[in-house]
mmCIF file of C-alpha atoms in Angstrom:
data_model
loop_
_atom_site.group_PDB
_atom_site.id
_atom_site.type_symbol
_atom_site.label_atom_id
_atom_site.label_comp_id
_atom_site.label_asym_id
_atom_site.label_seq_id
_atom_site.Cartn_x
_atom_site.Cartn_y
_atom_site.Cartn_z
ATOM 1 C CA MET A 1 9.281 -2.470 -0.098
ATOM 2 C CA CYS A 2 8.454 -2.113 -3.931
ATOM 3 C CA ASP A 3 5.949 -4.940 -4.570
ATOM 4 C CA THR A 4 6.898 -4.895 -8.260
ATOM 5 C CA CYS A 5 10.556 -5.335 -8.501
ATOM 6 C CA GLY A 6 11.678 -5.740 -4.546
ATOM 7 C CA CYS A 7 13.852 -2.758 -4.647
ATOM 8 C CA SER A 8 13.950 -0.375 -1.703
ATOM 9 C CA ALA A 9 12.763 3.151 -2.222
ATOM 10 C CA ASP A 10 13.782 6.391 -0.818
ATOM 11 C CA GLY A 11 17.353 5.859 -1.206
ATOM 12 C CA GLY A 12 17.083 2.592 0.257
ATOM 13 C CA ALA A 13 16.440 3.782 3.768
ATOM 14 C CA VAL A 14 15.077 1.157 6.253
ATOM 15 C CA LEU A 15 13.644 0.961 9.762
ATOM 16 C CA ARG A 16 15.078 -1.323 12.415
ATOM 17 C CA LYS A 17 13.976 -2.156 16.025
ATOM 18 C CA PRO A 18 16.555 -2.889 18.795
ATOM 19 C CA GLY A 19 15.918 -6.550 20.196
ATOM 20 C CA GLU A 20 13.981 -7.510 17.091
ATOM 21 C CA SER A 21 16.484 -9.081 14.642
ATOM 22 C CA ASP A 22 13.734 -10.126 12.480
ATOM 23 C CA TYR A 23 12.295 -6.703 12.008
ATOM 24 C CA LEU A 24 13.071 -4.696 8.998
ATOM 25 C CA MET A 25 10.910 -2.138 7.121
ATOM 26 C CA TYR A 26 11.461 -0.408 3.834
ATOM 27 C CA VAL A 27 10.909 3.293 3.822
ATOM 28 C CA SER A 28 8.531 3.769 0.832
ATOM 29 C CA ASP A 29 5.446 5.728 0.212
ATOM 30 C CA GLY A 30 3.888 2.906 -1.684
ATOM 31 C CA ASN A 31 2.767 5.262 -4.492
ATOM 32 C CA HIS A 32 4.664 3.512 -7.565
ATOM 33 C CA GLY A 33 6.406 5.535 -9.946
ATOM 34 C CA TYR A 34 6.471 8.338 -7.951
ATOM 35 C CA THR A 35 8.962 7.873 -5.180
ATOM 36 C CA HIS A 36 11.104 5.774 -7.496
ATOM 37 C CA HIS A 37 11.426 4.771 -10.941
ATOM 38 C CA HIS A 38 12.177 1.120 -12.291
ATOM 39 C CA ALA A 39 15.106 2.144 -14.697
ATOM 40 C CA GLY A 40 13.753 -0.832 -16.938
ATOM 41 C CA GLU A 41 10.360 0.887 -17.319
ATOM 42 C CA GLU A 42 11.855 4.263 -17.843
ATOM 43 C CA HIS A 43 14.036 2.904 -20.329
ATOM 44 C CA HIS A 44 11.293 1.412 -22.374
ATOM 45 C CA SER A 45 8.961 4.449 -22.412
ATOM 46 C CA SER A 46 12.006 6.526 -23.483
ATOM 47 C CA ALA A 47 13.004 4.298 -26.037
ATOM 48 C CA ASN A 48 9.385 4.356 -27.389
ATOM 49 C CA VAL A 49 9.332 8.141 -27.324
ATOM 50 C CA GLN A 50 12.517 8.268 -29.106
ATOM 51 C CA GLY A 51 11.375 5.365 -31.577
ATOM 52 C CA GLU A 52 8.419 7.485 -32.477
ATOM 53 C CA HIS A 53 10.161 10.618 -33.217
ATOM 54 C CA HIS A 54 12.706 9.038 -35.258
ATOM 55 C CA ASP A 55 9.679 7.533 -37.525
ATOM 56 C CA HIS A 56 8.042 11.011 -37.816
ATOM 57 C CA ALA A 57 11.645 12.468 -38.994
ATOM 58 C CA HIS A 58 11.494 10.269 -41.904
ATOM 59 C CA ASP A 59 7.661 10.824 -42.686
ATOM 60 C CA TYR A 60 6.934 13.096 -45.594
ATOM 61 C CA HIS A 61 3.663 13.940 -43.844
ATOM 62 C CA HIS A 62 5.504 16.025 -41.065
ATOM 63 C CA HIS A 63 4.392 15.881 -37.622
ATOM 64 C CA GLU A 64 6.342 18.803 -36.710
ATOM 65 C CA SER A 65 7.476 18.514 -33.056
ATOM 66 C CA ILE A 66 6.674 21.782 -31.300
ATOM 67 C CA THR A 67 8.139 22.979 -28.215
ATOM 68 C CA ARG A 68 6.161 24.729 -25.630
ATOM 69 C CA LYS A 69 7.161 26.265 -22.151
ATOM 70 C CA ILE A 70 5.404 25.462 -19.010
ATOM 71 C CA VAL A 71 5.641 27.645 -15.976
ATOM 72 C CA LEU A 72 5.603 25.439 -12.663
ATOM 73 C CA GLU A 73 7.226 27.745 -9.882
ATOM 74 C CA GLN A 74 7.132 24.685 -7.621
ATOM 75 C CA ASP A 75 9.243 24.441 -4.465
ATOM 76 C CA VAL A 76 11.920 21.601 -5.139
ATOM 77 C CA LEU A 77 11.382 20.490 -1.624
ATOM 78 C CA GLN A 78 7.767 20.700 -1.879
ATOM 79 C CA LYS A 79 6.984 17.038 -1.549
ATOM 80 C CA ASN A 80 9.237 16.900 1.563
ATOM 81 C CA ASN A 81 7.719 19.980 2.967
ATOM 82 C CA LEU A 82 4.128 19.026 2.523
ATOM 83 C CA LEU A 83 4.882 15.696 4.169
ATOM 84 C CA ALA A 84 6.772 17.411 7.164
ATOM 85 C CA GLU A 85 3.527 19.548 7.735
ATOM 86 C CA ARG A 86 1.465 16.457 7.736
ATOM 87 C CA ASN A 87 3.859 15.094 10.240
ATOM 88 C CA ARG A 88 3.636 18.417 12.313
ATOM 89 C CA GLY A 89 -0.237 18.485 12.294
ATOM 90 C CA TYR A 90 -0.101 14.862 13.643
ATOM 91 C CA PHE A 91 2.201 15.837 16.447
ATOM 92 C CA GLU A 92 0.222 18.960 17.300
ATOM 93 C CA ALA A 93 -3.241 17.048 17.389
ATOM 94 C CA ARG A 94 -1.614 14.523 19.757
ATOM 95 C CA HIS A 95 0.200 17.009 21.677
ATOM 96 C CA ILE A 96 3.693 15.247 20.712
ATOM 97 C CA PHE A 97 6.505 17.638 21.172
ATOM 98 C CA ALA A 98 9.064 16.639 18.547
ATOM 99 C CA LEU A 99 12.889 17.745 18.727
ATOM 100 C CA ASN A 100 15.086 17.362 15.715
ATOM 101 C CA PHE A 101 18.637 16.846 17.126
ATOM 102 C CA LEU A 102 21.414 17.806 14.663
ATOM 103 C CA SER A 103 25.187 17.765 14.957
ATOM 104 C CA SER A 104 28.463 16.495 13.367
ATOM 105 C CA PRO A 105 29.191 12.805 14.248
ATOM 106 C CA GLY A 106 30.765 12.525 17.574
ATOM 107 C CA SER A 107 29.449 15.666 19.313
ATOM 108 C CA GLY A 108 27.558 13.731 21.703
ATOM 109 C CA LYS A 109 23.844 13.644 20.605
ATOM 110 C CA THR A 110 23.209 10.323 22.020
ATOM 111 C CA THR A 111 25.137 10.646 25.161
ATOM 112 C CA LEU A 112 23.055 13.730 25.819
ATOM 113 C CA LEU A 113 19.712 11.787 25.068
ATOM 114 C CA GLU A 114 21.001 9.111 27.650
ATOM 115 C CA ILE A 115 21.401 11.425 30.342
ATOM 116 C CA ILE A 116 18.310 13.827 29.648
ATOM 117 C CA ILE A 117 15.681 11.186 28.861
ATOM 118 C CA PRO A 118 15.349 9.459 32.327
ATOM 119 C CA LEU A 119 15.102 13.002 33.746
ATOM 120 C CA LEU A 120 12.627 14.100 31.313
ATOM 121 C CA GLN A 121 10.562 10.702 31.639
ATOM 122 C CA GLN A 122 9.919 11.628 35.103
ATOM 123 C CA ARG A 123 7.220 13.983 33.899
ATOM 124 C CA ILE A 124 6.432 13.160 30.292
ATOM 125 C CA PRO A 125 6.678 9.781 28.226
ATOM 126 C CA VAL A 126 9.502 10.020 25.676
ATOM 127 C CA ALA A 127 10.038 8.108 22.523
ATOM 128 C CA VAL A 128 13.242 8.212 20.129
ATOM 129 C CA ILE A 129 13.887 8.025 16.591
ATOM 130 C CA GLU A 130 17.485 7.390 15.659
ATOM 131 C CA GLY A 131 19.157 8.190 12.299
ATOM 132 C CA ASP A 132 22.272 6.673 11.237
ATOM 133 C CA GLN A 133 23.654 5.280 7.669
ATOM 134 C CA GLN A 134 24.026 1.940 9.426
ATOM 135 C CA THR A 135 23.901 -0.131 12.417
ATOM 136 C CA THR A 136 21.362 -0.090 15.422
ATOM 137 C CA ASN A 137 23.935 1.080 17.818
ATOM 138 C CA ASP A 138 22.442 4.217 18.894
ATOM 139 C CA ALA A 139 18.897 2.792 19.142
ATOM 140 C CA ASP A 140 20.483 -0.089 21.254
ATOM 141 C CA ARG A 141 21.935 2.576 23.808
ATOM 142 C CA ILE A 142 18.367 4.165 24.012
ATOM 143 C CA HIS A 143 16.467 0.876 24.088
ATOM 144 C CA ALA A 144 18.651 0.152 27.242
ATOM 145 C CA LEU A 145 16.734 3.112 28.895
ATOM 146 C CA GLY A 146 13.424 1.256 28.460
ATOM 147 C CA VAL A 147 11.797 3.916 26.130
ATOM 148 C CA PRO A 148 10.459 3.185 22.742
ATOM 149 C CA VAL A 149 13.104 3.527 19.932
ATOM 150 C CA ILE A 150 13.398 2.880 16.185
ATOM 151 C CA GLN A 151 16.428 3.261 14.115
ATOM 152 C CA ILE A 152 16.342 4.463 10.757
ATOM 153 C CA ASN A 153 19.097 3.425 8.376
ATOM 154 C CA THR A 154 19.558 5.805 5.718
ATOM 155 C CA GLY A 155 21.844 3.625 3.759
ATOM 156 C CA SER A 156 23.593 5.935 1.369
ATOM 157 C CA GLY A 157 21.451 8.966 2.522
ATOM 158 C CA CYS A 158 23.156 11.608 4.310
ATOM 159 C CA HIS A 159 19.996 13.066 6.064
ATOM 160 C CA LEU A 160 16.586 12.123 7.363
ATOM 161 C CA ASP A 161 13.598 13.134 5.471
ATOM 162 C CA ALA A 162 9.924 13.782 6.408
ATOM 163 C CA LEU A 163 8.883 10.339 4.569
ATOM 164 C CA MET A 164 11.266 8.549 7.011
ATOM 165 C CA VAL A 165 9.965 10.092 10.082
ATOM 166 C CA ASN A 166 6.256 9.488 9.026
ATOM 167 C CA ARG A 167 6.951 5.770 8.632
ATOM 168 C CA ALA A 168 9.110 5.581 11.715
ATOM 169 C CA VAL A 169 6.187 7.404 13.831
ATOM 170 C CA LYS A 170 3.814 4.833 12.648
ATOM 171 C CA GLU A 171 5.766 1.870 13.614
ATOM 172 C CA LEU A 172 7.025 3.434 16.996
ATOM 173 C CA GLU A 173 3.445 4.022 18.501
ATOM 174 C CA VAL A 174 4.110 7.374 20.152
ATOM 175 C CA GLN A 175 2.085 8.195 23.073
ATOM 176 C CA ASP A 176 -0.162 11.181 23.192
ATOM 177 C CA ASN A 177 1.265 14.150 25.427
ATOM 178 C CA SER A 178 4.892 12.923 24.821
ATOM 179 C CA LEU A 179 8.174 13.949 23.835
ATOM 180 C CA LEU A 180 9.649 12.666 20.472
ATOM 181 C CA CYS A 181 13.422 13.080 20.060
ATOM 182 C CA ILE A 182 14.575 12.749 16.546
ATOM 183 C CA GLU A 183 18.366 12.304 16.338
ATOM 184 C CA ASN A 184 19.170 13.002 12.850
ATOM 185 C CA VAL A 185 22.297 11.534 10.832
ATOM 186 C CA GLY A 186 25.286 13.120 12.099
ATOM 187 C CA ASN A 187 26.022 15.873 9.466
ATOM 188 C CA LEU A 188 25.992 19.541 9.561
ATOM 189 C CA VAL A 189 25.252 20.234 6.222
ATOM 190 C CA CYS A 190 22.152 18.171 4.368
ATOM 191 C CA PRO A 191 19.773 17.738 7.422
ATOM 192 C CA ALA A 192 19.464 21.535 7.432
ATOM 193 C CA LEU A 193 17.637 21.624 4.328
ATOM 194 C CA PHE A 194 14.891 18.929 5.385
ATOM 195 C CA ASP A 195 12.004 19.881 7.535
ATOM 196 C CA LEU A 196 10.800 16.680 9.476
ATOM 197 C CA GLY A 197 7.777 18.357 11.123
ATOM 198 C CA GLU A 198 9.545 18.868 14.379
ATOM 199 C CA ALA A 199 8.610 21.712 16.829
ATOM 200 C CA LEU A 200 12.231 22.932 17.249
ATOM 201 C CA LYS A 201 15.591 22.234 15.617
ATOM 202 C CA VAL A 202 18.305 21.643 18.442
ATOM 203 C CA VAL A 203 21.910 21.913 16.985
ATOM 204 C CA ILE A 204 24.658 20.559 19.132
ATOM 205 C CA ILE A 205 28.292 21.435 18.901
ATOM 206 C CA SER A 206 31.202 20.213 21.344
ATOM 207 C CA VAL A 207 34.365 21.957 22.481
ATOM 208 C CA THR A 208 36.434 19.450 20.673
ATOM 209 C CA GLU A 209 35.264 21.071 17.521
ATOM 210 C CA GLY A 210 36.202 24.597 16.375
ATOM 211 C CA ASP A 211 34.663 27.643 18.016
ATOM 212 C CA ASP A 212 34.215 28.844 14.124
ATOM 213 C CA LYS A 213 31.805 26.073 13.362
ATOM 214 C CA PRO A 214 28.636 28.418 13.283
ATOM 215 C CA LEU A 215 30.526 30.437 10.722
ATOM 216 C CA LYS A 216 31.645 27.542 8.623
ATOM 217 C CA TYR A 217 27.964 25.696 8.546
ATOM 218 C CA PRO A 218 25.994 28.593 8.904
ATOM 219 C CA THR A 219 22.752 27.165 7.114
ATOM 220 C CA MET A 220 22.481 24.639 9.985
ATOM 221 C CA PHE A 221 22.980 27.435 12.580
ATOM 222 C CA HIS A 222 20.331 29.837 10.907
ATOM 223 C CA GLU A 223 17.811 26.899 10.832
ATOM 224 C CA ALA A 224 18.136 25.959 14.505
ATOM 225 C CA ASP A 225 16.155 27.165 17.185
ATOM 226 C CA LEU A 226 18.332 26.273 20.095
ATOM 227 C CA CYS A 227 22.266 25.409 20.217
ATOM 228 C CA ILE A 228 23.724 23.248 23.008
ATOM 229 C CA LEU A 229 27.596 23.539 23.451
ATOM 230 C CA ASN A 230 28.476 20.039 24.770
ATOM 231 C CA LYS A 231 31.694 18.623 26.774
ATOM 232 C CA ILE A 232 32.337 21.868 28.562
ATOM 233 C CA ASP A 233 34.077 19.567 31.026
ATOM 234 C CA LEU A 234 36.932 19.519 28.568
ATOM 235 C CA LEU A 235 37.388 23.303 28.274
ATOM 236 C CA PRO A 236 40.648 23.162 30.393
ATOM 237 C CA TYR A 237 42.394 20.859 27.780
ATOM 238 C CA VAL A 238 41.257 22.266 24.535
ATOM 239 C CA GLU A 239 41.607 25.655 22.752
ATOM 240 C CA PHE A 240 38.070 26.693 22.440
ATOM 241 C CA ASP A 241 36.689 30.213 23.083
ATOM 242 C CA VAL A 242 33.100 29.785 24.355
ATOM 243 C CA ALA A 243 32.473 33.599 24.112
ATOM 244 C CA LYS A 244 33.710 33.672 20.504
ATOM 245 C CA CYS A 245 31.696 30.586 19.662
ATOM 246 C CA ARG A 246 28.570 31.983 21.085
ATOM 247 C CA GLU A 247 29.217 35.388 19.213
ATOM 248 C CA ASN A 248 29.738 33.447 15.941
ATOM 249 C CA ALA A 249 26.349 31.564 16.574
ATOM 250 C CA MET A 250 24.399 34.660 17.408
ATOM 251 C CA ARG A 251 25.798 36.540 14.146
ATOM 252 C CA VAL A 252 24.287 33.794 12.069
ATOM 253 C CA ASN A 253 21.080 33.552 14.120
ATOM 254 C CA HIS A 254 20.263 36.297 16.620
ATOM 255 C CA HIS A 255 17.168 34.317 17.697
ATOM 256 C CA LEU A 256 19.217 31.019 18.993
ATOM 257 C CA GLU A 257 18.738 29.894 22.370
ATOM 258 C CA TRP A 258 22.343 29.150 23.855
ATOM 259 C CA PHE A 259 23.100 26.389 26.335
ATOM 260 C CA GLU A 260 26.382 25.207 27.909
ATOM 261 C CA VAL A 261 26.530 21.631 29.243
ATOM 262 C CA SER A 262 28.408 18.428 29.904
ATOM 263 C CA ALA A 263 26.608 15.367 29.391
ATOM 264 C CA LYS A 264 29.406 13.594 31.077
ATOM 265 C CA SER A 265 29.498 15.599 34.377
ATOM 266 C CA GLY A 266 26.049 16.984 34.162
ATOM 267 C CA GLU A 267 27.136 20.615 34.576
ATOM 268 C CA GLY A 268 24.559 23.013 32.909
ATOM 269 C CA LEU A 269 21.789 20.321 32.361
ATOM 270 C CA ALA A 270 19.618 21.765 34.989
ATOM 271 C CA ILE A 271 19.136 24.979 33.036
ATOM 272 C CA LEU A 272 18.559 23.086 29.679
ATOM 273 C CA LEU A 273 16.158 20.802 31.455
ATOM 274 C CA GLU A 274 14.321 23.710 32.995
ATOM 275 C CA TRP A 275 13.991 25.265 29.591
ATOM 276 C CA LEU A 276 12.698 22.199 27.883
ATOM 277 C CA GLU A 277 10.237 21.727 30.663
ATOM 278 C CA HIS A 278 9.004 25.440 30.318
ATOM 279 C CA ARG A 279 8.570 24.701 26.581
ATOM 280 C CA LEU A 280 6.898 21.303 27.070
ATOM 281 C CA SER A 281 4.267 22.980 29.437
ATOM 282 C CA HIS A 282 3.424 25.629 27.012
ATOM 283 C CA HIS A 283 3.049 23.330 24.203
ATOM 284 C CA MET B 1 25.802 14.938 -1.208
ATOM 285 C CA HIS B 2 22.157 15.950 -0.800
ATOM 286 C CA GLU B 3 22.325 17.412 -4.293
ATOM 287 C CA MET B 4 21.873 14.006 -5.864
ATOM 288 C CA SER B 5 18.650 13.169 -3.866
ATOM 289 C CA ILE B 6 17.452 16.687 -4.723
ATOM 290 C CA ALA B 7 18.130 16.245 -8.464
ATOM 291 C CA MET B 8 16.581 12.814 -8.534
ATOM 292 C CA SER B 9 13.427 14.408 -6.915
ATOM 293 C CA ILE B 10 13.588 17.468 -9.697
ATOM 294 C CA VAL B 11 13.649 14.753 -12.317
ATOM 295 C CA GLU B 12 10.959 12.818 -10.988
ATOM 296 C CA SER B 13 8.723 16.178 -10.666
ATOM 297 C CA VAL B 14 9.424 17.451 -14.238
ATOM 298 C CA VAL B 15 8.888 13.996 -15.781
ATOM 299 C CA ALA B 16 5.532 13.714 -14.175
ATOM 300 C CA HIS B 17 4.629 16.946 -15.389
ATOM 301 C CA ALA B 18 5.697 16.292 -18.883
ATOM 302 C CA GLN B 19 3.904 13.106 -18.977
ATOM 303 C CA LYS B 20 0.725 14.716 -17.778
ATOM 304 C CA GLU B 21 1.161 17.221 -20.705
ATOM 305 C CA GLY B 22 1.742 14.405 -23.266
ATOM 306 C CA ALA B 23 5.329 15.336 -23.963
ATOM 307 C CA LEU B 24 7.663 13.676 -26.483
ATOM 308 C CA ARG B 25 10.694 14.757 -24.310
ATOM 309 C CA ILE B 26 11.747 17.656 -22.038
ATOM 310 C CA SER B 27 14.204 19.850 -23.804
ATOM 311 C CA GLY B 28 14.845 22.560 -20.982
ATOM 312 C CA VAL B 29 14.491 23.060 -17.344
ATOM 313 C CA GLU B 30 14.639 26.257 -15.474
ATOM 314 C CA LEU B 31 15.630 26.351 -11.717
ATOM 315 C CA LEU B 32 15.738 29.350 -9.441
ATOM 316 C CA VAL B 33 18.281 28.441 -6.751
ATOM 317 C CA GLY B 34 19.081 31.450 -4.356
ATOM 318 C CA LYS B 35 22.759 31.940 -3.303
ATOM 319 C CA LEU B 36 21.484 31.222 0.381
ATOM 320 C CA ALA B 37 19.495 28.216 -0.444
ATOM 321 C CA GLY B 38 22.076 25.568 0.612
ATOM 322 C CA ILE B 39 22.609 24.407 -2.708
ATOM 323 C CA GLU B 40 25.563 23.974 -4.938
ATOM 324 C CA ALA B 41 24.329 24.722 -8.378
ATOM 325 C CA GLU B 42 27.496 23.277 -10.060
ATOM 326 C CA SER B 43 26.924 19.877 -8.121
ATOM 327 C CA LEU B 44 23.248 20.029 -8.718
ATOM 328 C CA LYS B 45 23.810 20.479 -12.532
ATOM 329 C CA PHE B 46 26.398 17.531 -12.553
ATOM 330 C CA CYS B 47 23.832 15.256 -10.677
ATOM 331 C CA PHE B 48 21.061 16.385 -12.858
ATOM 332 C CA SER B 49 22.511 14.772 -15.912
ATOM 333 C CA ALA B 50 23.114 11.461 -13.932
ATOM 334 C CA ALA B 51 19.519 11.492 -12.416
ATOM 335 C CA ALA B 52 17.879 12.386 -15.754
ATOM 336 C CA ALA B 53 19.610 9.608 -17.860
ATOM 337 C CA GLY B 54 16.927 7.133 -19.293
ATOM 338 C CA THR B 55 14.059 9.471 -18.788
ATOM 339 C CA LEU B 56 12.320 12.032 -20.785
ATOM 340 C CA ALA B 57 14.528 14.692 -19.324
ATOM 341 C CA ALA B 58 17.665 12.863 -20.544
ATOM 342 C CA LYS B 59 18.401 15.625 -23.040
ATOM 343 C CA ALA B 60 17.088 18.576 -21.205
ATOM 344 C CA LEU B 61 19.231 21.788 -20.954
ATOM 345 C CA LEU B 62 19.478 22.802 -17.315
ATOM 346 C CA VAL B 63 19.409 26.536 -16.736
ATOM 347 C CA VAL B 64 20.083 27.642 -13.284
ATOM 348 C CA GLU B 65 19.317 31.256 -12.163
ATOM 349 C CA GLU B 66 20.979 32.291 -8.902
ATOM 350 C CA PRO B 67 19.583 35.233 -7.405
ATOM 351 C CA GLU B 68 21.560 37.207 -4.737
ATOM 352 C CA GLY B 69 20.922 37.257 -1.138
ATOM 353 C CA VAL B 70 19.198 40.259 0.283
ATOM 354 C CA GLY B 71 19.071 41.020 3.808
ATOM 355 C CA GLU B 72 16.721 43.684 5.883
ATOM 356 C CA CYS B 73 18.197 45.463 9.051
ATOM 357 C CA GLY B 74 16.092 44.978 12.014
ATOM 358 C CA GLU B 75 17.211 48.248 13.444
ATOM 359 C CA CYS B 76 17.091 50.803 10.497
ATOM 360 C CA GLY B 77 15.294 48.852 7.939
ATOM 361 C CA MET B 78 17.836 49.114 5.147
ATOM 362 C CA ARG B 79 18.038 46.363 2.644
ATOM 363 C CA PHE B 80 21.296 45.307 1.203
ATOM 364 C CA GLN B 81 23.008 42.404 -0.737
ATOM 365 C CA VAL B 82 24.343 39.800 1.618
ATOM 366 C CA THR B 83 26.547 36.581 0.873
ATOM 367 C CA PHE B 84 26.045 34.670 3.986
ATOM 368 C CA TYR B 85 23.686 34.600 7.025
ATOM 369 C CA TYR B 86 26.101 36.603 9.241
ATOM 370 C CA ALA B 87 25.822 39.892 7.660
ATOM 371 C CA GLU B 88 26.106 43.448 9.108
ATOM 372 C CA CYS B 89 24.307 46.359 8.231
ATOM 373 C CA PRO B 90 26.363 48.697 6.235
ATOM 374 C CA LYS B 91 24.726 51.706 7.540
ATOM 375 C CA CYS B 92 23.801 51.116 11.444
ATOM 376 C CA ARG B 93 26.288 48.066 11.888
ATOM 377 C CA SER B 94 23.545 46.040 13.377
ATOM 378 C CA LEU B 95 23.522 42.247 13.107
ATOM 379 C CA ARG B 96 19.847 41.791 13.669
ATOM 380 C CA ILE B 97 19.372 40.918 9.934
ATOM 381 C CA THR B 98 16.438 39.053 8.405
ATOM 382 C CA ILE B 99 17.075 37.289 5.045
ATOM 383 C CA VAL B 100 14.212 38.715 2.753
ATOM 384 C CA SER B 101 15.646 36.794 -0.453
ATOM 385 C CA GLY B 102 18.079 34.724 -1.783
ATOM 386 C CA GLU B 103 16.641 31.335 0.012
ATOM 387 C CA GLU B 104 14.562 30.637 -3.159
ATOM 388 C CA PHE B 105 14.644 26.888 -4.663
ATOM 389 C CA LEU B 106 12.161 26.423 -7.245
ATOM 390 C CA ILE B 107 11.543 24.682 -10.547
ATOM 391 C CA GLN B 108 10.708 27.760 -12.438
ATOM 392 C CA SER B 109 9.348 26.004 -15.863
ATOM 393 C CA ILE B 110 9.872 23.183 -18.059
ATOM 394 C CA THR B 111 10.113 23.379 -21.920
ATOM 395 C CA ILE B 112 8.681 20.257 -23.410
ATOM 396 C CA GLU B 113 8.591 18.918 -27.031
ATOM 397 C CA GLU B 114 5.268 17.697 -28.085
ATOM 398 C CA GLU B 115 3.759 16.454 -31.253
ATOM 399 C CA GLY B 116 2.590 19.192 -33.685
ATOM 400 C CA GLU B 117 -0.423 19.585 -36.019
ATOM 401 C CA GLN B 118 -0.445 17.119 -39.064
ATOM 402 C CA GLU B 119 0.692 19.251 -42.086
ATOM 403 C CA ASN B 120 -0.286 18.475 -45.686
ATOM 404 C CA VAL B 121 2.889 18.414 -47.808
#
């Protein structure tokens, strides 16, 4: 939290822990005036500047205001990207394999985690960061598995960013040689742009969505490393062309690893787990 | 929706630069937003004016240059203009296309107003 005015920075994002109703941490980088501005302060400085200029305009000893162009060529997402690289370095040094799970709301990210975490935990410690606008519902579900979990509530925010993950990791106490699952805010648009420092991006779609989703939201599928098609147990009841969906996904990103699973029935999970374990052992 | 948080970070960044340069105000900001950058330029312009209110950039003119996407074929090496990620090579019909430009997202430059030398009248 901001010490001066008490406002919450970074779009009002907060961290919460399941079972600890008193725990509430504001995401803020503590560097005042950089992460956020106090409207009042800005206003004062702006007013001063305008006031000065006004005086000059009536001054017979002209202080001509001159214009100058400054070339910056600075990446707009530089701040996030630099912090993401810091996260990545931290993860690499401590052999933490971080996965960023991305999807529309309701495609089964949390259910998939509930199924694969107990299986993966037999060979590697697992920790989870949950991202949602509000509630600790998802973190509560993961907490029930007995793994360390922290909830990021983004408030008005539509995605997780590297700063939120940086803060969450510090609060979570992730073990060395472990798997960190980051469940992003359910959204197929914005989270694609924000690197969190993960090793891999995992995009999940379900058969109750359209098979043209990769074409409708190409940025996400272009950024992803693997794509998991979930809820395949429902295929007999829905109009969904798996081959077409896969082809669409591959057209957007021909490096995409493709998996077909049902978190409910367990179908296809063995192949996914085998692939993940292979990546873990080569991490 | 992410355009708003991005607009705020752009304003933060250009104001910090302008303050370092001792500017009275920022009169212009030039952005380079590739057509494949995942940013809606119109939405960004709208958000920028809201994010800039009450700052040194409040009256800044935002100019957005939008370079076209260019893909390179992994089979035959041909370079061609692409509008989306799922491009097909016009020459050999391959889908193994790598995007080589159009994903840029940069603050190119800012134009600041500063106090000039005192002139004797």
